[in-house]
Amino acid sequence: MKPTLLLLATCLVAAPAFADADRCNENLQKLETETGNPTEHTSANEAKMFIEQAREAQARGDTNACVTASERALKTLDQSYRQGNGSGSGPGAGSGNAN
């Protein structure tokens, strides 16, 4: 019974590590797609810095740092796009409902 319990515990501990590695790869793929066309926003440079940090962390095998840096890059790009495209782009924007 102990070997089975030990195997189960090992699987439970290893599963999140594999999930994080997948998440790191997925984030980097999204970033490569989204940054294929450089943006005019100044935060694009900040996002590129996070992308480089994520790639370096991935190369070192530091999955947690890769996920953290890649998610920060995605968040930075998302905020940049919202600022650049935000005025008048949301639902109900410019509908004249100001009474």
CSV table of C-alpha atoms in Angstrom, one decimal:
chain,number,residue,atom,x,y,z
A,1,MET,CA,0.0,0.0,0.0
A,2,LYS,CA,2.8,2.4,0.7
A,3,PRO,CA,4.3,2.2,-2.8
A,4,THR,CA,0.9,3.0,-4.2
A,5,LEU,CA,0.4,5.9,-1.9
A,6,LEU,CA,3.9,7.2,-2.7
A,7,LEU,CA,3.2,6.9,-6.5
A,8,LEU,CA,-0.1,8.8,-6.0
A,9,ALA,CA,1.6,11.5,-4.0
A,10,THR,CA,4.3,11.9,-6.7
A,11,CYS,CA,1.7,12.2,-9.4
A,12,LEU,CA,-0.2,14.9,-7.5
A,13,VAL,CA,3.0,16.9,-7.0
A,14,ALA,CA,4.2,16.5,-10.6
A,15,ALA,CA,0.9,17.3,-12.2
A,16,PRO,CA,1.0,21.1,-11.4
A,17,ALA,CA,4.6,21.3,-12.7
A,18,PHE,CA,3.5,19.9,-16.1
A,19,ALA,CA,0.5,22.2,-16.1
A,20,ASP,CA,2.7,25.2,-15.5
A,21,ALA,CA,5.1,24.2,-18.2
A,22,ASP,CA,2.2,24.0,-20.6
A,23,ARG,CA,0.9,27.3,-19.4
A,24,CYS,CA,4.4,28.9,-20.0
A,25,ASN,CA,4.5,27.5,-23.5
A,26,GLU,CA,1.0,28.6,-24.3
A,27,ASN,CA,1.6,32.1,-23.0
A,28,LEU,CA,4.8,32.5,-25.1
A,29,GLN,CA,3.0,31.3,-28.2
A,30,LYS,CA,0.3,33.9,-27.6
A,31,LEU,CA,2.9,36.6,-27.1
A,32,GLU,CA,4.7,35.6,-30.3
A,33,THR,CA,1.4,35.9,-32.2
A,34,GLU,CA,0.4,39.2,-30.6
A,35,THR,CA,3.8,40.9,-30.9
A,36,GLY,CA,4.4,39.8,-34.4
A,37,ASN,CA,3.2,43.3,-35.4
A,38,PRO,CA,5.0,45.8,-33.3
A,39,THR,CA,2.6,48.2,-31.6
A,40,GLU,CA,3.0,52.0,-31.4
A,41,HIS,CA,2.4,51.9,-27.7
A,42,THR,CA,5.3,52.6,-25.4
A,43,SER,CA,4.3,49.6,-23.2
A,44,ALA,CA,5.3,47.3,-26.1
A,45,ASN,CA,8.9,47.7,-24.9
A,46,GLU,CA,7.9,46.7,-21.4
A,47,ALA,CA,6.1,43.7,-22.8
A,48,LYS,CA,9.2,42.7,-24.8
A,49,MET,CA,11.2,42.9,-21.6
A,50,PHE,CA,8.8,40.5,-19.9
A,51,ILE,CA,8.9,38.2,-22.9
A,52,GLU,CA,12.7,38.0,-22.7
A,53,GLN,CA,12.5,37.3,-19.0
A,54,ALA,CA,10.0,34.5,-19.7
A,55,ARG,CA,12.2,33.0,-22.4
A,56,GLU,CA,15.2,33.1,-20.1
A,57,ALA,CA,13.3,31.5,-17.3
A,58,GLN,CA,12.1,28.8,-19.6
A,59,ALA,CA,15.6,28.1,-20.8
A,60,ARG,CA,16.7,27.8,-17.2
A,61,GLY,CA,13.8,25.4,-16.4
A,62,ASP,CA,12.3,27.9,-14.0
A,63,THR,CA,8.6,27.3,-14.9
A,64,ASN,CA,7.2,29.6,-12.2
A,65,ALA,CA,9.2,32.6,-13.3
A,66,CYS,CA,8.3,31.9,-16.9
A,67,VAL,CA,4.6,31.8,-16.2
A,68,THR,CA,4.9,35.0,-14.1
A,69,ALA,CA,6.8,36.9,-16.7
A,70,SER,CA,4.7,35.8,-19.6
A,71,GLU,CA,1.5,36.6,-17.8
A,72,ARG,CA,2.8,40.1,-17.0
A,73,ALA,CA,3.7,40.5,-20.7
A,74,LEU,CA,0.2,39.5,-21.7
A,75,LYS,CA,-1.3,41.8,-19.2
A,76,THR,CA,0.9,44.7,-20.4
A,77,LEU,CA,-0.1,44.1,-24.0
A,78,ASP,CA,-3.8,43.8,-23.1
A,79,GLN,CA,-3.7,47.1,-21.2
A,80,SER,CA,-1.8,48.8,-24.0
A,81,TYR,CA,-4.4,47.7,-26.6
A,82,ARG,CA,-7.2,48.9,-24.3
A,83,GLN,CA,-5.6,52.3,-24.0
A,84,GLY,CA,-4.9,52.5,-27.7
A,85,ASN,CA,-8.3,51.2,-28.8
A,86,GLY,CA,-10.4,51.8,-25.8
A,87,SER,CA,-12.2,55.1,-26.6
A,88,GLY,CA,-15.4,54.3,-28.3
A,89,SER,CA,-14.7,50.6,-28.6
A,90,GLY,CA,-16.8,49.2,-25.8
A,91,PRO,CA,-20.4,48.1,-25.9
A,92,GLY,CA,-22.7,51.1,-25.7
A,93,ALA,CA,-19.9,53.6,-26.3
A,94,GLY,CA,-21.1,56.7,-28.0
A,95,SER,CA,-24.7,55.7,-27.6
A,96,GLY,CA,-25.8,59.1,-26.3
A,97,ASN,CA,-27.2,57.8,-23.1
A,98,ALA,CA,-25.9,60.7,-21.0
A,99,ASN,CA,-29.1,62.3,-19.6
